[in-house]
Coordinates of C-alpha atoms and ligand atoms in Angstrom, one line a residue:
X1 CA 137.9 -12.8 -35.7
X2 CA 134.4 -14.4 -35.9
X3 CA 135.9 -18.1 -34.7
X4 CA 137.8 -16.0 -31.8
X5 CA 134.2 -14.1 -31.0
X6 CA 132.4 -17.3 -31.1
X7 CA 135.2 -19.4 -28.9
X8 CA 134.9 -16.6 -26.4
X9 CA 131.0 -16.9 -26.5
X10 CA 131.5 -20.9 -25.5
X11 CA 133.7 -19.9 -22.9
X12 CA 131.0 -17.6 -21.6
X13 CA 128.7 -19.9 -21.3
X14 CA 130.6 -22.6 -19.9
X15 CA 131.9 -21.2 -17.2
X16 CA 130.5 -17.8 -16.5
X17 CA 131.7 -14.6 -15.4
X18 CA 134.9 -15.6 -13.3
X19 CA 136.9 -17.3 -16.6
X20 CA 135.0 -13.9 -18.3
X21 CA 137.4 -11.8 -16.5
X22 CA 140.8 -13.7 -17.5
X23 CA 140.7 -11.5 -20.4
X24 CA 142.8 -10.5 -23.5
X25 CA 143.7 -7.1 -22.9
X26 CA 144.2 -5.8 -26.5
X27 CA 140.1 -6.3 -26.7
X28 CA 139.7 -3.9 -24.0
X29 CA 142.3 -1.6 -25.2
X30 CA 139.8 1.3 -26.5
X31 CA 139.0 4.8 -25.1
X32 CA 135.7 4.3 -24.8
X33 CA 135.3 0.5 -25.2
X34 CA 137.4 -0.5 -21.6
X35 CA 136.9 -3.2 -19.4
X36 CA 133.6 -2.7 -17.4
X37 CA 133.2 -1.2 -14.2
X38 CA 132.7 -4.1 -12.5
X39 CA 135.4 -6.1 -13.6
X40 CA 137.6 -3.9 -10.7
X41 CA 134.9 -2.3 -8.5
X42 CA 135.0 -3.1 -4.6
X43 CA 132.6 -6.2 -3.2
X44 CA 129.0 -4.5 -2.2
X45 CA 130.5 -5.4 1.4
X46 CA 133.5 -3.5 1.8
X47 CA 132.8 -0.5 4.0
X48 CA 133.1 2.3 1.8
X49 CA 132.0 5.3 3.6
X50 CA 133.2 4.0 7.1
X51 CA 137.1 3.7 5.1
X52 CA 136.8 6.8 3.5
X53 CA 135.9 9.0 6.7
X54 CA 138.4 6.8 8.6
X55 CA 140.7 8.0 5.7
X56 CA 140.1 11.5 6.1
X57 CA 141.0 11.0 9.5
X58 CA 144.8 9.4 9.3
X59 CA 147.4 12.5 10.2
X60 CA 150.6 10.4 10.7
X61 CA 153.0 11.9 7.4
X62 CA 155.2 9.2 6.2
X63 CA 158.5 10.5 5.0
X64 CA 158.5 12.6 1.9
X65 CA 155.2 12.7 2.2
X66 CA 153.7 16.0 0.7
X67 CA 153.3 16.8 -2.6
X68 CA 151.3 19.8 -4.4
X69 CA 148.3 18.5 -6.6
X70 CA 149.6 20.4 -9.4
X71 CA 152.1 22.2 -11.0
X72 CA 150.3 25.5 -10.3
X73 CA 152.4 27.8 -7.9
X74 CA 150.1 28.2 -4.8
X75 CA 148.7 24.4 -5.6
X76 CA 147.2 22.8 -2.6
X77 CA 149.5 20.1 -1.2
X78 CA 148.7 16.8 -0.2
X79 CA 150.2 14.4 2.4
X80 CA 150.4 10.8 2.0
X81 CA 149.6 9.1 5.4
X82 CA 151.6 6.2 7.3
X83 CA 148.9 5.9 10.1
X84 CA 147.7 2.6 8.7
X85 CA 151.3 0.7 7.0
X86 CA 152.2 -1.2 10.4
X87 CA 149.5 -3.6 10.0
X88 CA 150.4 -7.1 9.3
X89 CA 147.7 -7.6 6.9
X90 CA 146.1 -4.6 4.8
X91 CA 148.7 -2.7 5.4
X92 CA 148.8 0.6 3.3
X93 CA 149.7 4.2 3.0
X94 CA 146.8 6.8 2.6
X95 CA 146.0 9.5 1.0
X96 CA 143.2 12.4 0.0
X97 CA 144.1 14.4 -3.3
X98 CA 142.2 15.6 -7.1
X99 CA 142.0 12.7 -9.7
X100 CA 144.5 13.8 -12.9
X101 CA 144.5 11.6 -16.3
X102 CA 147.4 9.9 -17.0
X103 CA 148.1 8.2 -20.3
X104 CA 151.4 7.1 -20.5
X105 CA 152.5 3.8 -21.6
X106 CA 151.1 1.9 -24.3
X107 CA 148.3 4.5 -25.0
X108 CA 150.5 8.2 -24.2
X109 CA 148.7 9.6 -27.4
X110 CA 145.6 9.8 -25.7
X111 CA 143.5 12.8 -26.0
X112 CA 144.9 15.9 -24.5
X113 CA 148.2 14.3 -23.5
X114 CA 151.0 15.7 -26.1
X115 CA 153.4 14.8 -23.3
X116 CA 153.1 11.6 -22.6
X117 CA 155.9 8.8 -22.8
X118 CA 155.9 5.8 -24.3
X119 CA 156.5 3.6 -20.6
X120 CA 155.4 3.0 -17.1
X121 CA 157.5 2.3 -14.2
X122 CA 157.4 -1.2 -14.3
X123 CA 156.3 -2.0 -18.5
X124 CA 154.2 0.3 -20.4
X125 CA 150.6 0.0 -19.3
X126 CA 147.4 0.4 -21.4
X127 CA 145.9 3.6 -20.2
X128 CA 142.7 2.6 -21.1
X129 CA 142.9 -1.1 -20.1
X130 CA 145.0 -0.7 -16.7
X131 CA 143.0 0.8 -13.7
X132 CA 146.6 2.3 -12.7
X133 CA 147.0 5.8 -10.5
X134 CA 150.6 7.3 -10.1
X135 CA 152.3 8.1 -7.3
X136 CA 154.9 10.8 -6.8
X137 CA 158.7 9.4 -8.0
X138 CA 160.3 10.7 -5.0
X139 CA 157.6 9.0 -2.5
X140 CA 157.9 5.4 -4.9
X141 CA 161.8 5.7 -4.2
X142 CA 161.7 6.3 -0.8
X143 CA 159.7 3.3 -0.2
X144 CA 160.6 0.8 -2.9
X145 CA 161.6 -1.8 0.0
X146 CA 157.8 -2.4 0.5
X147 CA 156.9 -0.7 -2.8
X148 CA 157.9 -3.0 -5.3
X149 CA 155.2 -1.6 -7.8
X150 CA 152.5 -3.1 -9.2
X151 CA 150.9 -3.0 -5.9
X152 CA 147.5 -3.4 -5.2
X153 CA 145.5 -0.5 -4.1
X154 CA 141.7 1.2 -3.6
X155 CA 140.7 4.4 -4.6
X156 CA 137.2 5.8 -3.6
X157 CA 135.7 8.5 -5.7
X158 CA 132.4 9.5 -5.8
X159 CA 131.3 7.3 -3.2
X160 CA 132.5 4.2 -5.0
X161 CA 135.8 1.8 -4.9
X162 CA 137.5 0.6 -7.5
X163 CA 140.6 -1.4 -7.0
X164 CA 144.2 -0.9 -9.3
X165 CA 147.8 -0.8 -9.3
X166 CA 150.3 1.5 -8.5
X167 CA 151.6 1.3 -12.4
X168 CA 153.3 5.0 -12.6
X169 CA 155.7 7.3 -10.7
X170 CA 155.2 11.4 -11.4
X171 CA 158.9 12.5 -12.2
X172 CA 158.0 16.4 -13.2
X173 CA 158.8 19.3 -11.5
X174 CA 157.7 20.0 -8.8
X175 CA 155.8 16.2 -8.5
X176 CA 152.3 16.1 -8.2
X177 CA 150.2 13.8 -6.5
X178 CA 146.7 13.0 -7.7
X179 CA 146.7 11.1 -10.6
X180 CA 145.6 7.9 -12.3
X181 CA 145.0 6.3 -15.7
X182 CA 142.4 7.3 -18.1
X183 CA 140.2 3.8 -17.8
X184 CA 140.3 4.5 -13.6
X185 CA 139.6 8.2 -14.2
X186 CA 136.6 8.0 -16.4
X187 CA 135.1 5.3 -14.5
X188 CA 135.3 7.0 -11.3
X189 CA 133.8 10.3 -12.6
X190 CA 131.8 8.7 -16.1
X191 CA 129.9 11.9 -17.0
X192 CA 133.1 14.3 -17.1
X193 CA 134.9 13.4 -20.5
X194 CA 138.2 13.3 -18.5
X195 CA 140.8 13.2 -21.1
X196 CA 145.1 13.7 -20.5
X197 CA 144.2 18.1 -20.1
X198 CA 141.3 17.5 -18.1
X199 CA 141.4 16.0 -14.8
X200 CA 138.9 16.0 -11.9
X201 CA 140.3 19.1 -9.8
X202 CA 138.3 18.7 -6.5
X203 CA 140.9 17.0 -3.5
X204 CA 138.0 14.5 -2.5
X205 CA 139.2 11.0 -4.0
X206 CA 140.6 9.2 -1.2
X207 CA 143.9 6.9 -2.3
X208 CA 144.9 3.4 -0.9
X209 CA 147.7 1.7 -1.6
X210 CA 148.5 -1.6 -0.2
X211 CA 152.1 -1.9 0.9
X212 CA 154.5 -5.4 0.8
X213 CA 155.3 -8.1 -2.0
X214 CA 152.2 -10.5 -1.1
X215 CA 150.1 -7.2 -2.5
X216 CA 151.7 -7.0 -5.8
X217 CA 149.6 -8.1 -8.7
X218 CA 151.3 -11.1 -10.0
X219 CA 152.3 -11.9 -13.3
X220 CA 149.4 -14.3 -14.1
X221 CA 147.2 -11.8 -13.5
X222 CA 149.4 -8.7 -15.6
X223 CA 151.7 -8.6 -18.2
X224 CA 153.8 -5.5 -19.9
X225 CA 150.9 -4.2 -21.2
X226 CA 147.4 -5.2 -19.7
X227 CA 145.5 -6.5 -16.3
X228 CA 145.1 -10.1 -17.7
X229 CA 142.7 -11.3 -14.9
X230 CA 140.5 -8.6 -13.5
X231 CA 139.0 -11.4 -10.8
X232 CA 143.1 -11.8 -9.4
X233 CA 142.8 -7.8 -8.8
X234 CA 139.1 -7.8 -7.7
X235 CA 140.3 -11.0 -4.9
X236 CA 143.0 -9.8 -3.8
X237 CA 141.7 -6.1 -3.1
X238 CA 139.0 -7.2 -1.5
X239 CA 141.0 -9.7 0.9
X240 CA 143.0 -6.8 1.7
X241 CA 140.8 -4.0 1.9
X242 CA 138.8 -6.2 4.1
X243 CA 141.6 -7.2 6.3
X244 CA 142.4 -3.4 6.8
X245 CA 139.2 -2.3 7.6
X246 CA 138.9 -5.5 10.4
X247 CA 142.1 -3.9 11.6
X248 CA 140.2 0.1 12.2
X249 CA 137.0 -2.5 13.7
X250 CA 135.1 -1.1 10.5
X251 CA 133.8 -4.3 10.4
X252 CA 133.1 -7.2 12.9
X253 CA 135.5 -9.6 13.0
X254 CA 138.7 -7.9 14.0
X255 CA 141.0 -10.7 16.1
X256 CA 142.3 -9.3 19.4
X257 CA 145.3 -9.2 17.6
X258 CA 144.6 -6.5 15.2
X259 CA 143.0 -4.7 17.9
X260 CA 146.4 -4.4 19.5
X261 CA 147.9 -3.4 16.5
X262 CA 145.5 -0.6 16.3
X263 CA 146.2 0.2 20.2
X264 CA 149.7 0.6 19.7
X265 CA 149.2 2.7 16.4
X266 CA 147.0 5.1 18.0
X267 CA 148.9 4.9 21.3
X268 CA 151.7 6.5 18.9
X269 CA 150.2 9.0 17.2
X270 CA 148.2 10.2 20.1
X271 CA 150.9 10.2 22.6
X272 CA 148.9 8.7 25.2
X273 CA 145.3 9.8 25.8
X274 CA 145.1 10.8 29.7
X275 CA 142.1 12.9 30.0
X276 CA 138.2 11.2 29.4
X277 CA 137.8 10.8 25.1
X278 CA 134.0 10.9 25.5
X279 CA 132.3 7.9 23.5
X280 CA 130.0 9.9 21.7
X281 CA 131.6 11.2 19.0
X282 CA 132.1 8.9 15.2
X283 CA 135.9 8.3 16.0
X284 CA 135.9 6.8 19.3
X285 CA 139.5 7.6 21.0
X286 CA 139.6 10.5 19.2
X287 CA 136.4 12.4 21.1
X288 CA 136.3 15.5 23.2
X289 CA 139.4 15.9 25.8
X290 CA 141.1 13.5 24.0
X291 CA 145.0 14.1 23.4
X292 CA 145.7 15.4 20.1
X293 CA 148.6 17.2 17.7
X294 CA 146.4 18.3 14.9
X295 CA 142.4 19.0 13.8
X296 CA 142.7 15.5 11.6
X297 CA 143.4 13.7 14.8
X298 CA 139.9 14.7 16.3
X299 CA 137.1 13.1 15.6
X300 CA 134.1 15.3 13.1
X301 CA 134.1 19.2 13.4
X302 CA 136.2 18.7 16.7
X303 CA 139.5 21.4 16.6
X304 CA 142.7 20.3 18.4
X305 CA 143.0 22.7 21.4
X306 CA 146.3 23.2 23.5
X307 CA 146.5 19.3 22.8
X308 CA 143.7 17.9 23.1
X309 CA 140.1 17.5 21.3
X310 CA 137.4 20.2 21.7
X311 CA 134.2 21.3 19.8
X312 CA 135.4 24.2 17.5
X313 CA 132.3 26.5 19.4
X314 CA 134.8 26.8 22.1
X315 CA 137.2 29.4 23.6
X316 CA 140.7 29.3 22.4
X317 CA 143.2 29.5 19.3
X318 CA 141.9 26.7 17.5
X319 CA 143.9 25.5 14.2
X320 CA 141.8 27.8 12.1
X321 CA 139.6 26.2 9.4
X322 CA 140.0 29.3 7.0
X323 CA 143.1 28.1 4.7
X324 CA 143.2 25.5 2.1
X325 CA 144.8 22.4 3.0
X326 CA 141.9 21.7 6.2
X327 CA 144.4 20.3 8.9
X328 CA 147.3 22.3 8.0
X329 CA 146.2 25.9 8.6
X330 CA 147.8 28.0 11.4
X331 CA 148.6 26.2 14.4
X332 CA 148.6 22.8 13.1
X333 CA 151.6 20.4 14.0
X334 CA 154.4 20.6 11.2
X335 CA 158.2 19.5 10.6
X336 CA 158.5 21.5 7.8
X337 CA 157.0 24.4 5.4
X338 CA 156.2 21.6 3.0
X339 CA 153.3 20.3 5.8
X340 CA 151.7 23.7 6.3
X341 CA 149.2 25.0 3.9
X342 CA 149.5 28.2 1.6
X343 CA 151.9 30.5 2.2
X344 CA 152.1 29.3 6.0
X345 CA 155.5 28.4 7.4
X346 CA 156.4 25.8 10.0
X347 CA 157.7 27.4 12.9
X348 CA 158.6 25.9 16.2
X349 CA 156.7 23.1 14.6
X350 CA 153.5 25.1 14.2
X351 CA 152.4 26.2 11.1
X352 CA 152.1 30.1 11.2
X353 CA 152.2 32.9 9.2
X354 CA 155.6 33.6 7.3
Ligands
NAG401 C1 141.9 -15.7 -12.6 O1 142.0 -15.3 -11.2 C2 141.2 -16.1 -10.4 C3 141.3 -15.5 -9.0 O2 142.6 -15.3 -8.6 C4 141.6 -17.5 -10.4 O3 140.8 -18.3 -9.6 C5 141.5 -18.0 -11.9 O4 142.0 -19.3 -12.0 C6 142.3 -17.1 -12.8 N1 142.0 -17.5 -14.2 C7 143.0 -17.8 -15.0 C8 142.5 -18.2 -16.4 O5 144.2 -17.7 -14.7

């Protein structure tokens, strides 16, 4: 141990902080001894708060999409969002949901986790070593073309990013969505003593998760167990992150040919703005009079009325703020029940009282 300490300490000093995070996982394998924040924490100039209200924003369900945060009956559901997985680079799905502590894998005995298995999806991860968050099973089969696992993704919580795999599916019944390992949950909230019964309930941790094989952590970087070179997840997060948010013009440097990309995506999802969408609102496209389906397709406190954007001070049957799932209350666009909030069913593709 001391000659393993004191070869480390060489290292150190020879080459610094990069060959620092190359690490041996079992060192970091400890529930309150886990790799640092900043070995997996978003570069100072990714756009944090621009991504996450841009986040809040996406309204496009993929399929199988929404899942309740818990297993509570009457648990707010969650919808995982497509708006943002046709990009060519930073492509990803998106979602809003609660923060749960998952332990399985290597370290399923954790506190408050008498249920946990011995495996992840794709090894059996060290909860406390692994920023990993889980995904609903039925969401990770539906997509396991460009879901391979082990994919790279963000997650912003209490105004922070960290980066981490998708490690984990959620096979219970129902499947929740909200979830990630202990090491991402106690770094994103550190003063809460999260543990495997005690998760961080509120639905504002905002979930991206980089879609495609070239966003898979690689196996030089991970093996069965641990995250074996925190500065392979930390570059290639923030080369994605960063071409996603040049492809919402979050930052400067968007080519013209992400710009059409974005074009065409909100081209879709808007069905064709027609009427004036104002330029002085934060979501530009997405102002006053601009086409919409839904409240999350208007920009701020802006209410989608009779299709298209208006201030929610105005006349009219807006969507109504007043349920639970903001964006899925009565008269919000729906396919089925499962996108409507509460007891609300979908009808005519409305959500509306049962
Ligand atoms: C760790 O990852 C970085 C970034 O991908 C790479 O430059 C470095 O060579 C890797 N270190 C080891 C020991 O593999």
């Amino acid at each position: 141990m001391a000659i393993k300490s004191s070869v480390l300490a060489a290292y150190l000093a020879l080459f610094g902080s990069t060959l620092a995070q190359s690490v041996d996982g079992s060192q970091y394998n400890n529930p309150t001894a886990g790799p640092p924040a900043s070995f997996f924490a978003a570069a100072t100039t990714v756009p944090v708060a621009a991504l996450q209200s841009a986040a809040a924003k996406a309204s496009t369900a993929a399929k199988d999409a929404t899942y309740p945060i818990n297993s509570d009956g009457g648990a707010p559901k969650v919808t995982i969002h497509g708006d943002w997985s046709s990009f060519s680079e930073g492509a990803a799905f998106v979602w809003v949901a609660d923060m749960d502590v998952d332990c399985d894998g290597l370290d399923y005995k954790c506190k408050g986790n008498p249920d946990g298995q011995p495996g992840t999806n794709f090894g059996a991860l060290a909860a406390y070593e692994v920023p990993f968050f889980v995904i609903p099973d039925k969401f990770g089969t539906t997509y396991q073309n460009i879901l391979p696992g082990n994919n790279v993704g963000a997650v912003i919580c209490n105004g922070k990013m960290f980066y981490g795999i998708y490690g984990d599916s959620d096979g219970d019944t129902p499947q929740a969505i909200g979830e990630a390992s202990w090491l991402m949950a106690r770094t994103c909230f550190p003063n809460d003593d999260l543990n495997g019964n005690s998760g961080h309930g509120a639905v504002d941790v905002t979930y991206i998760l980089f879609t495609g094989s070239d966003a898979v952590l690689p196996s030089s970087a991970l093996n069965k167990n641990y995250v074996t070179n925190f500065s392979t997840l930390r570059s290639m997060g923030d080369k994605l992150i960063t071409a996603l948010a040049k492809n919402l013009n979050l930052v400067s440097g968007g080519g013209s040919s992400t710009s059409t990309t974005l074009t065409t995506q909100v081209s879709t999802t808007t069905s064709s703005g027609t009427g004036s969408t104002g330029t002085s609102c934060s979501w530009a496209g997405h102002c006053i009079g601009s086409s919409c389906s839904s409240d999350s397709d208007c920009s701020d406190n802006l209410v989608c009325t009779s299709g298209k954007c208006a201030s929610s001070g105005s006349s009219g049957g807006s969507s109504g703020g007043s349920c639970s799932w903001a964006g899925h209350c009565a008269g919000a666009s729906c396919s089925s029940g499962d996108d409507c909030s509460d007891a609300l069913v979908c009808s005519s593709g409305k959500c509306a009282s049962a």
